[in-house]
Tab-separated table of C-alpha atoms in Angstrom:
chain	number	residue	atom	x	y	z
A	1	UNK	CA	0.000	0.000	0.000
A	2	UNK	CA	1.538	3.271	-1.156
A	3	UNK	CA	0.127	5.483	1.593
A	4	UNK	CA	-0.502	3.470	4.719
A	5	UNK	CA	-1.089	6.530	6.875
A	6	UNK	CA	-3.849	7.779	4.575
A	7	UNK	CA	-5.415	4.314	4.665
A	8	UNK	CA	-5.099	4.263	8.452
A	9	UNK	CA	-6.700	7.697	8.722
A	10	UNK	CA	-9.584	6.592	6.520
A	11	UNK	CA	-9.943	3.355	8.489
A	12	UNK	CA	-9.912	5.273	11.770
A	13	UNK	CA	-12.488	7.780	10.482
A	14	UNK	CA	-14.708	4.941	9.294
A	15	UNK	CA	-14.453	3.196	12.663
A	16	UNK	CA	-15.359	6.449	14.385
A	17	UNK	CA	-18.396	6.859	12.149
A	18	UNK	CA	-19.448	3.264	12.785
A	19	UNK	CA	-19.078	3.768	16.529
A	20	UNK	CA	-21.020	7.044	16.554
A	21	UNK	CA	-24.750	7.117	17.207
A	22	UNK	CA	-25.482	10.067	14.970
A	23	UNK	CA	-24.252	9.165	11.476
A	24	UNK	CA	-26.704	6.435	10.413
A	25	UNK	CA	-29.747	7.897	12.235
A	26	UNK	CA	-29.170	11.369	10.747
A	27	UNK	CA	-28.580	9.902	7.281
A	28	UNK	CA	-31.837	7.941	7.526
A	29	UNK	CA	-33.676	10.988	8.849
A	30	UNK	CA	-32.481	13.134	5.932
A	31	UNK	CA	-33.422	10.384	3.457
A	32	UNK	CA	-36.885	10.142	5.023
A	33	UNK	CA	-37.409	13.889	4.738
A	34	UNK	CA	-36.396	13.869	1.069
A	35	UNK	CA	-38.655	10.892	0.399
A	36	UNK	CA	-41.603	12.661	2.053
A	37	UNK	CA	-41.235	15.704	-0.193
A	38	UNK	CA	-40.770	13.533	-3.296
A	39	UNK	CA	-43.866	11.375	-2.631
A	40	UNK	CA	-46.043	14.369	-1.806
A	41	UNK	CA	-44.903	16.024	-5.033
A	42	UNK	CA	-45.761	12.840	-6.971
A	43	UNK	CA	-49.193	12.764	-5.317
A	44	UNK	CA	-49.812	16.392	-6.277
A	45	UNK	CA	-48.611	15.869	-9.846
A	46	UNK	CA	-50.501	12.644	-10.566
A	47	UNK	CA	-53.512	13.200	-8.275
A	48	UNK	CA	-53.639	9.574	-7.181
A	49	UNK	CA	-57.088	9.097	-5.668
A	50	UNK	CA	-57.460	5.367	-5.181
A	51	UNK	CA	-55.113	2.967	-3.440
A	52	UNK	CA	-56.300	-0.344	-1.937
A	53	UNK	CA	-57.435	0.252	1.639
A	54	UNK	CA	-56.651	3.989	1.596
A	55	UNK	CA	-59.175	5.491	-0.796
A	56	UNK	CA	-61.850	5.797	1.914
A	57	UNK	CA	-59.628	7.615	4.417
A	58	UNK	CA	-60.624	11.256	4.752
A	59	UNK	CA	-58.249	14.071	5.845
A	60	UNK	CA	-59.090	13.790	9.595
A	61	UNK	CA	-58.522	10.038	9.447
A	62	UNK	CA	-55.230	10.498	7.586
A	63	UNK	CA	-54.056	13.084	10.097
A	64	UNK	CA	-54.982	10.806	13.020
A	65	UNK	CA	-53.210	7.846	11.404
A	66	UNK	CA	-49.990	9.758	10.707
A	67	UNK	CA	-50.030	11.380	14.148
A	68	UNK	CA	-50.425	7.985	15.819
A	69	UNK	CA	-47.492	6.490	13.888
A	70	UNK	CA	-45.317	9.530	14.650
A	71	UNK	CA	-46.136	9.456	18.369
A	72	UNK	CA	-45.518	5.714	18.623
A	73	UNK	CA	-42.228	6.019	16.724
A	74	UNK	CA	-40.740	8.704	18.936
A	75	UNK	CA	-41.874	6.836	22.056
A	76	UNK	CA	-40.238	3.595	20.975
A	77	UNK	CA	-37.120	5.563	20.007
A	78	UNK	CA	-36.789	6.677	23.629
A	79	UNK	CA	-37.301	3.090	24.834
A	80	UNK	CA	-34.690	1.715	22.411
A	81	UNK	CA	-32.212	4.409	23.428
A	82	UNK	CA	-32.766	3.603	27.115
A	83	UNK	CA	-32.207	-0.097	26.490
A	84	UNK	CA	-29.020	0.733	24.598
A	85	UNK	CA	-27.681	2.773	27.527
A	86	UNK	CA	-28.426	-0.094	29.932
A	87	UNK	CA	-26.581	-2.541	27.669
A	88	UNK	CA	-23.599	-0.187	27.367
A	89	UNK	CA	-23.466	0.107	31.154
A	90	UNK	CA	-23.614	-3.688	31.529
A	91	UNK	CA	-20.871	-4.248	28.961
A	92	UNK	CA	-18.672	-1.615	30.598
A	93	UNK	CA	-19.088	-2.951	34.124
A	94	UNK	CA	-18.892	-6.665	33.382
A	95	UNK	CA	-16.545	-6.935	30.419
A	96	UNK	CA	-14.613	-3.648	30.398
A	97	UNK	CA	-15.085	-0.145	28.970
A	98	UNK	CA	-12.788	-0.857	26.012
A	99	UNK	CA	-15.415	-3.213	24.609
A	100	UNK	CA	-18.049	-0.473	24.308
A	101	UNK	CA	-16.911	0.534	20.774
A	102	UNK	CA	-17.487	-3.078	19.678
A	103	UNK	CA	-21.146	-2.760	20.658
A	104	UNK	CA	-21.504	0.730	19.200
A	105	UNK	CA	-20.151	-0.462	15.847
A	106	UNK	CA	-23.122	-2.783	15.527
A	107	UNK	CA	-25.323	-1.350	12.827
A	108	UNK	CA	-28.408	-2.965	14.364
A	109	UNK	CA	-28.817	-0.398	17.133
A	110	UNK	CA	-28.114	2.502	14.794
A	111	UNK	CA	-30.501	1.168	12.155
A	112	UNK	CA	-33.271	0.810	14.723
A	113	UNK	CA	-32.816	4.353	16.009
A	114	UNK	CA	-32.555	5.660	12.457
A	115	UNK	CA	-35.641	3.738	11.392
A	116	UNK	CA	-37.843	5.159	14.135
A	117	UNK	CA	-36.466	8.694	13.868
A	118	UNK	CA	-36.868	8.577	10.083
A	119	UNK	CA	-40.453	7.331	10.411
A	120	UNK	CA	-41.221	10.102	12.910
A	121	UNK	CA	-39.861	12.836	10.633
A	122	UNK	CA	-41.517	11.349	7.551
A	123	UNK	CA	-44.942	11.256	9.218
A	124	UNK	CA	-44.594	14.825	10.496
A	125	UNK	CA	-43.728	16.164	7.054
A	126	UNK	CA	-46.523	14.257	5.306
A	127	UNK	CA	-48.919	15.313	8.065
A	128	UNK	CA	-48.174	18.965	7.289
A	129	UNK	CA	-49.447	18.419	3.713
A	130	UNK	CA	-52.815	16.932	4.697
A	131	UNK	CA	-55.511	19.633	4.427
A	132	UNK	CA	-58.984	19.527	5.895
A	133	UNK	CA	-60.658	20.251	2.534
A	134	UNK	CA	-60.361	16.974	0.625
A	135	UNK	CA	-62.019	18.411	-2.478
A	136	UNK	CA	-59.467	21.166	-2.921
A	137	UNK	CA	-56.524	19.314	-1.355
A	138	UNK	CA	-56.886	15.539	-1.737
A	139	UNK	CA	-55.201	13.218	0.750
A	140	UNK	CA	-51.684	12.323	-0.540
A	141	UNK	CA	-52.432	8.637	-0.693
A	142	UNK	CA	-49.045	7.469	-1.999
A	143	UNK	CA	-47.265	9.291	0.825
A	144	UNK	CA	-49.833	7.990	3.316
A	145	UNK	CA	-49.322	4.429	2.086
A	146	UNK	CA	-45.563	4.698	2.606
A	147	UNK	CA	-46.227	6.064	6.091
A	148	UNK	CA	-48.174	2.921	6.963
A	149	UNK	CA	-45.422	0.801	5.447
A	150	UNK	CA	-42.697	2.576	7.448
A	151	UNK	CA	-44.727	2.220	10.615
A	152	UNK	CA	-44.987	-1.542	10.097
A	153	UNK	CA	-41.301	-1.920	9.192
A	154	UNK	CA	-40.253	0.138	12.214
A	155	UNK	CA	-41.869	-2.240	14.647
A	156	UNK	CA	-40.302	-5.160	12.820
A	157	UNK	CA	-36.998	-3.367	13.399
A	158	UNK	CA	-37.826	-3.270	17.096
A	159	UNK	CA	-38.102	-7.071	17.182
A	160	UNK	CA	-34.765	-7.289	15.347
A	161	UNK	CA	-33.261	-4.880	17.882
A	162	UNK	CA	-34.320	-7.026	20.851
A	163	UNK	CA	-32.847	-10.096	19.179
A	164	UNK	CA	-29.589	-8.326	18.380
A	165	UNK	CA	-29.128	-6.898	21.862
A	166	UNK	CA	-29.916	-10.211	23.559
A	167	UNK	CA	-27.321	-11.947	21.384
A	168	UNK	CA	-24.617	-9.354	21.939
A	169	UNK	CA	-24.712	-9.482	25.733
A	170	UNK	CA	-24.134	-13.242	25.619
A	171	UNK	CA	-20.556	-13.627	26.731
A	172	UNK	CA	-19.640	-16.298	24.159
A	173	UNK	CA	-20.898	-14.086	21.344
A	174	UNK	CA	-18.942	-11.109	22.642
A	175	UNK	CA	-15.758	-13.158	22.996
A	176	UNK	CA	-16.214	-14.461	19.456
A	177	UNK	CA	-16.436	-10.936	18.070
A	178	UNK	CA	-13.359	-9.750	19.950
A	179	UNK	CA	-11.513	-12.853	18.743
A	180	UNK	CA	-12.488	-12.008	15.182
A	181	UNK	CA	-10.907	-8.579	15.642
A	182	UNK	CA	-7.697	-10.263	16.863
A	183	UNK	CA	-7.581	-12.355	13.691
A	184	UNK	CA	-8.217	-9.314	11.509
A	185	UNK	CA	-5.448	-7.227	13.039
A	186	UNK	CA	-2.978	-10.146	12.926
A	187	UNK	CA	-3.789	-10.554	9.247
A	188	UNK	CA	-3.328	-6.820	8.683
A	189	UNK	CA	-0.101	-6.267	10.643
A	190	UNK	CA	1.742	-9.559	10.069
A	191	UNK	CA	2.068	-10.402	6.352
A	192	UNK	CA	2.372	-13.698	4.544
A	193	UNK	CA	5.669	-12.530	3.116
A	194	UNK	CA	8.197	-9.848	3.992
A	195	UNK	CA	9.623	-7.818	1.126
A	196	UNK	CA	12.225	-5.662	2.827
A	197	UNK	CA	14.272	-8.218	4.754
A	198	UNK	CA	14.104	-11.451	6.667
A	199	UNK	CA	11.287	-12.231	9.048
A	200	UNK	CA	11.868	-11.927	12.771
A	201	UNK	CA	15.110	-10.016	12.411
A	202	UNK	CA	15.763	-9.602	16.099
A	203	UNK	CA	19.396	-8.487	16.288
A	204	UNK	CA	20.211	-6.020	19.013
A	205	UNK	CA	20.359	-2.346	18.032
A	206	UNK	CA	24.057	-2.204	18.917
A	207	UNK	CA	24.701	-4.404	15.867
A	208	UNK	CA	22.427	-2.681	13.376
A	209	UNK	CA	22.699	0.998	14.268
A	210	UNK	CA	25.545	3.072	12.841
A	211	UNK	CA	28.372	3.747	15.269
A	212	UNK	CA	27.605	6.630	17.594
A	213	UNK	CA	24.000	6.849	16.450
A	214	UNK	CA	22.507	6.941	19.935
A	215	UNK	CA	24.851	9.721	21.039
A	216	UNK	CA	24.684	12.004	17.992
A	217	UNK	CA	21.253	11.436	16.452
A	218	UNK	CA	19.031	14.494	16.636
A	219	UNK	CA	15.406	13.960	17.510
A	220	UNK	CA	11.924	14.471	16.112
A	221	UNK	CA	9.675	15.249	19.075
A	222	UNK	CA	5.936	14.914	19.523
A	223	UNK	CA	3.862	18.088	19.587
A	224	UNK	CA	0.672	16.535	20.952
A	225	UNK	CA	-0.439	14.084	23.620
A	226	UNK	CA	-2.041	10.766	22.781
A	227	UNK	CA	-1.558	7.223	21.544
A	228	UNK	CA	0.337	6.401	18.384
A	229	UNK	CA	-2.399	4.829	16.262
A	230	UNK	CA	-0.452	4.299	13.036
A	231	UNK	CA	2.909	5.020	11.401
A	232	UNK	CA	3.466	5.383	7.654
A	233	UNK	CA	6.762	3.522	7.340
A	234	UNK	CA	6.875	3.771	3.538
A	235	UNK	CA	6.579	7.553	3.679
A	236	UNK	CA	9.395	7.791	6.223
A	237	UNK	CA	11.575	5.551	4.027
A	238	UNK	CA	10.845	7.864	1.099
A	239	UNK	CA	11.779	10.926	3.148
A	240	UNK	CA	14.972	9.283	4.424
A	241	UNK	CA	15.966	8.272	0.881
A	242	UNK	CA	15.296	11.744	-0.480
A	243	UNK	CA	17.332	13.432	2.272
A	244	UNK	CA	20.002	10.687	2.518
A	245	UNK	CA	19.464	10.142	6.245
A	246	UNK	CA	18.816	7.247	8.629
A	247	UNK	CA	15.719	7.409	10.838
A	248	UNK	CA	15.346	5.366	14.008
A	249	UNK	CA	11.734	5.160	15.207
A	250	UNK	CA	11.709	4.980	18.995
A	251	UNK	CA	8.100	3.879	19.484
A	252	UNK	CA	5.530	1.638	17.858
A	253	UNK	CA	1.742	1.882	17.514
A	254	UNK	CA	-0.035	1.672	20.851
A	255	UNK	CA	2.570	3.725	22.734
A	256	UNK	CA	1.347	6.736	24.700
A	257	UNK	CA	3.375	9.841	23.906
A	258	UNK	CA	3.314	13.357	25.262
A	259	UNK	CA	4.521	16.719	24.088
A	260	UNK	CA	8.311	16.918	23.870
A	261	UNK	CA	8.880	13.127	23.824
A	262	UNK	CA	11.242	11.975	21.094
A	263	UNK	CA	9.475	10.044	18.349
A	264	UNK	CA	12.516	9.359	16.176
A	265	UNK	CA	16.233	9.885	15.914
A	266	UNK	CA	17.914	11.126	12.711
A	267	UNK	CA	21.505	10.778	11.509
A	268	UNK	CA	23.420	12.805	10.409
A	269	UNK	CA	22.393	15.421	12.920
A	270	UNK	CA	23.037	18.410	10.652
A	271	UNK	CA	20.620	17.047	8.038
A	272	UNK	CA	17.583	17.452	10.274
A	273	UNK	CA	15.711	20.654	9.488
A	274	UNK	CA	12.375	21.926	10.725
A	275	UNK	CA	10.774	20.898	7.427
A	276	UNK	CA	12.137	17.339	7.579
A	277	UNK	CA	11.184	17.062	11.238
A	278	UNK	CA	7.618	18.140	10.459
A	279	UNK	CA	7.351	15.713	7.551
A	280	UNK	CA	8.505	12.794	9.717
A	281	UNK	CA	6.225	13.876	12.555
A	282	UNK	CA	3.242	14.032	10.179
A	283	UNK	CA	3.869	10.367	9.344
A	284	UNK	CA	2.637	9.495	12.854
A	285	UNK	CA	-1.101	9.300	13.461
A	286	UNK	CA	-1.649	10.252	17.110
A	287	UNK	CA	-5.104	10.166	18.687
A	288	UNK	CA	-6.840	10.174	22.024
A	289	UNK	CA	-7.368	6.413	22.257
A	290	UNK	CA	-5.692	3.165	21.271
A	291	UNK	CA	-6.966	1.401	18.203
A	292	UNK	CA	-6.213	-1.953	16.602
A	293	UNK	CA	-5.325	-0.497	13.183
A	294	UNK	CA	-1.603	-1.254	13.603
A	295	UNK	CA	-1.645	-2.360	17.245
A	296	UNK	CA	-2.246	-6.124	17.590
A	297	UNK	CA	-1.539	-6.005	21.318
A	298	UNK	CA	-4.603	-3.797	21.848
A	299	UNK	CA	-6.860	-6.423	20.272
A	300	UNK	CA	-5.237	-9.092	22.444
A	301	UNK	CA	-5.652	-6.867	25.511
A	302	UNK	CA	-9.414	-6.795	24.972
A	303	UNK	CA	-9.660	-10.577	25.286
A	304	UNK	CA	-7.299	-10.505	28.248
A	305	UNK	CA	-9.436	-7.854	29.953
A	306	UNK	CA	-12.570	-9.987	29.662
A	307	UNK	CA	-10.743	-12.949	31.183
A	308	UNK	CA	-9.244	-10.809	33.963
A	309	UNK	CA	-12.648	-9.465	34.962
A	310	UNK	CA	-14.044	-12.981	34.892
A	311	UNK	CA	-11.303	-14.096	37.297
A	312	UNK	CA	-11.849	-11.190	39.695
A	313	UNK	CA	-12.945	-12.210	43.224
A	314	UNK	CA	-16.347	-10.590	42.760
A	315	UNK	CA	-17.165	-12.712	39.695
A	316	UNK	CA	-14.855	-15.762	39.786
A	317	UNK	CA	-16.064	-17.132	36.446
A	318	UNK	CA	-13.472	-19.648	35.301
A	319	UNK	CA	-15.542	-20.739	32.298
A	320	UNK	CA	-15.492	-17.272	30.724
A	321	UNK	CA	-11.755	-17.007	31.346
A	322	UNK	CA	-11.202	-20.397	29.697
A	323	UNK	CA	-13.270	-19.304	26.682
A	324	UNK	CA	-11.041	-16.245	26.318
A	325	UNK	CA	-7.926	-18.401	26.585
A	326	UNK	CA	-9.263	-20.720	23.880
A	327	UNK	CA	-9.804	-17.747	21.564
A	328	UNK	CA	-6.347	-16.422	22.383
A	329	UNK	CA	-4.977	-19.834	21.454
A	330	UNK	CA	-6.735	-19.657	18.079
A	331	UNK	CA	-5.201	-16.241	17.445
A	332	UNK	CA	-1.734	-17.340	18.522
A	333	UNK	CA	-2.004	-20.415	16.321
A	334	UNK	CA	-2.891	-18.184	13.370
A	335	UNK	CA	0.053	-15.923	14.233
A	336	UNK	CA	2.316	-18.926	13.741
A	337	UNK	CA	1.441	-18.861	10.023
A	338	UNK	CA	2.489	-15.201	9.650
A	339	UNK	CA	5.865	-13.500	9.507
A	340	UNK	CA	7.247	-10.757	11.729
A	341	UNK	CA	8.421	-7.817	9.576
A	342	UNK	CA	12.023	-6.811	10.129
A	343	UNK	CA	12.912	-3.675	11.999
A	344	UNK	CA	15.251	-2.776	9.122
A	345	UNK	CA	13.875	-0.974	6.088
A	346	UNK	CA	16.049	-0.209	3.066
A	347	UNK	CA	15.700	1.906	-0.034
A	348	UNK	CA	15.792	0.575	-3.594
A	349	UNK	CA	19.595	0.466	-3.528
A	350	UNK	CA	19.775	-1.628	-0.362
A	351	UNK	CA	20.808	1.305	1.836
A	352	UNK	CA	19.493	1.204	5.395
A	353	UNK	CA	16.995	4.029	5.860
A	354	UNK	CA	14.586	3.299	8.711
A	355	UNK	CA	14.845	1.237	11.882
A	356	UNK	CA	11.561	0.477	13.628
A	357	UNK	CA	10.343	-1.049	16.879
A	358	UNK	CA	8.258	-3.957	15.527
A	359	UNK	CA	5.916	-6.258	17.368
A	360	UNK	CA	7.484	-9.657	17.950
A	361	UNK	CA	6.324	-13.149	18.858
A	362	UNK	CA	7.640	-12.499	22.355
A	363	UNK	CA	5.740	-9.225	22.806
A	364	UNK	CA	2.474	-10.734	21.568
A	365	UNK	CA	2.995	-13.706	23.882
A	366	UNK	CA	3.607	-11.369	26.812
A	367	UNK	CA	0.384	-9.487	26.067
A	368	UNK	CA	-1.586	-12.742	25.833
A	369	UNK	CA	-0.249	-14.630	28.853
A	370	UNK	CA	1.387	-12.392	31.457
A	371	UNK	CA	-1.645	-10.853	33.148
A	372	UNK	CA	-3.769	-14.000	32.967
A	373	UNK	CA	-0.909	-16.092	34.356
A	374	UNK	CA	-0.341	-13.694	37.231
A	375	UNK	CA	-4.048	-13.556	38.109
A	376	UNK	CA	-4.895	-17.227	37.610
A	377	UNK	CA	-1.965	-18.913	39.343
A	378	UNK	CA	-4.331	-19.922	42.173
A	379	UNK	CA	-6.910	-21.294	39.729
A	380	UNK	CA	-5.942	-24.790	38.710
A	381	UNK	CA	-8.470	-25.147	35.867
A	382	UNK	CA	-7.367	-21.923	34.181
A	383	UNK	CA	-3.675	-22.711	34.707
A	384	UNK	CA	-4.085	-26.148	33.138
A	385	UNK	CA	-5.969	-24.621	30.216
A	386	UNK	CA	-3.143	-22.136	29.629
A	387	UNK	CA	-0.683	-25.013	29.338
A	388	UNK	CA	-3.046	-26.950	27.065
A	389	UNK	CA	-3.427	-23.958	24.736
A	390	UNK	CA	0.339	-23.520	24.509
A	391	UNK	CA	0.629	-27.222	23.752
A	392	UNK	CA	-1.980	-26.915	20.975
A	393	UNK	CA	-0.200	-23.937	19.415
A	394	UNK	CA	3.117	-25.798	19.639
A	395	UNK	CA	1.715	-28.533	17.365
A	396	UNK	CA	2.187	-26.174	14.402
A	397	UNK	CA	5.422	-25.726	12.508
A	398	UNK	CA	6.453	-22.557	14.317
A	399	UNK	CA	9.499	-20.313	13.860
A	400	UNK	CA	12.267	-20.752	16.399
A	401	UNK	CA	11.730	-17.408	18.191
A	402	UNK	CA	8.040	-18.233	18.573
A	403	UNK	CA	8.793	-21.608	20.164
A	404	UNK	CA	11.272	-19.926	22.481
A	405	UNK	CA	8.640	-17.396	23.596
A	406	UNK	CA	6.034	-20.117	24.184
A	407	UNK	CA	8.521	-22.196	26.153
A	408	UNK	CA	9.301	-19.240	28.398
A	409	UNK	CA	5.624	-18.676	29.184
A	410	UNK	CA	5.007	-22.369	29.820
A	411	UNK	CA	7.846	-22.346	32.358
A	412	UNK	CA	6.509	-19.210	34.050
A	413	UNK	CA	2.995	-20.669	34.253
A	414	UNK	CA	4.275	-23.916	35.715
A	415	UNK	CA	6.602	-22.258	38.226
A	416	UNK	CA	3.884	-19.897	39.424
A	417	UNK	CA	1.386	-22.729	39.847
A	418	UNK	CA	3.790	-24.853	41.899
A	419	UNK	CA	3.764	-22.185	44.593
A	420	UNK	CA	0.021	-22.794	45.059
A	421	UNK	CA	-0.439	-26.470	44.232
A	422	UNK	CA	2.839	-27.886	45.548
A	423	UNK	CA	1.078	-30.139	48.070
A	424	UNK	CA	-2.171	-30.552	46.218
A	425	UNK	CA	-3.374	-33.515	44.228
A	426	UNK	CA	-3.678	-31.153	41.276
A	427	UNK	CA	0.111	-31.004	41.082
A	428	UNK	CA	0.204	-34.292	39.162
A	429	UNK	CA	-2.171	-32.871	36.516
A	430	UNK	CA	-0.023	-29.777	36.206
A	431	UNK	CA	3.130	-31.867	35.888
A	432	UNK	CA	1.525	-33.973	33.182
A	433	UNK	CA	0.413	-30.933	31.148
A	434	UNK	CA	3.775	-29.242	31.579
A	435	UNK	CA	5.698	-32.306	30.452
A	436	UNK	CA	3.452	-32.538	27.394
A	437	UNK	CA	4.088	-28.891	26.509
A	438	UNK	CA	7.847	-29.295	26.835
A	439	UNK	CA	7.686	-32.401	24.669
A	440	UNK	CA	5.700	-30.603	21.983
A	441	UNK	CA	8.053	-27.640	21.972
A	442	UNK	CA	11.064	-29.929	21.744
A	443	UNK	CA	9.691	-32.070	18.899
A	444	UNK	CA	11.058	-29.672	16.256
A	445	UNK	CA	14.344	-27.884	16.140
A	446	UNK	CA	13.983	-24.269	17.239
């Protein structure tokens, strides 16, 4: 993709629109208003006088019918909005506030609100064109017929809304949707092939940075506070090639930055001008909240948060935590089929231009296991399931660094559990699972 930052901005804007409660309802309200004027104009132009079931309705009857539909629509709109607020509160309290955007992105709630608001506005506008004198101003029967149709469809939308809300607050359904987001971001951030250099290039910076870079590189600093949501690496490579410089990015998407914090280092120092600094800085998309556009750890954190809340003393729901772990295992298994882009980015002539801070198998593993392991070390069922998931992921043909990361977490899980279950009969089950994991990780050469 030639302009990843532009794509990320568009993706972020689209996500914001999907998560807002005004865009679809207002669009449907405007469309309803336009339709009302168009149908009334058609009625006036064609003087339609007979439609099945409507030809006998006089102006007072038409006004009463439209007023009833409008009143019912706005009343149900208030009820649907109240139900939505209750659901948002439940999701926030039980599963975590970071899952609220997942619910708000559901078009079902927005379509329902838009449908009722649109019906209300449509009926009001048509009602204003119904005159008491039917001989001089006939009842706009085509517009009236559509009003009846919209009234019927709106209440069908209400049934759909109840079904949608009841499905969303089911924990398994919610976990499935968050898991789907994990898969999507893994697919977006970790490619099937790496063009610039080898996958999982994890050499230490002391070997890949030019001599004296850390001491002499001038810096590009942030001018605003927020989370790094996306970075346009290709644009920075283009700038570095054009100016014959080397840029070292000090942060990756998901990092919180504040004004004056260095975003990047540039060598040679004398090459950095205000214009170049501004161009590099504009390649960072910084916003008020974390997103999963280029931040796979944020998507993983959402599943981890659900499991952590399930394991809290006030809830103590091991089954929900195990469901989250299963979904994490599916994501980690999929990650084993992807490649980790190198931190080194070169120009067309093979000259090193940009050094990044990429996500690695180890960092994703830390995000997936650390907090759950620390919280669940006194829960034997969850601890055993963690080891079983690692064993399942280890069945794939994984890269060496990935196996090393999984082995480390298996050891940490086992060591932490021994402190609790050392004298318990569950220790034998833990030993069995741990031995199986070590065997699976040792089956192939790392």
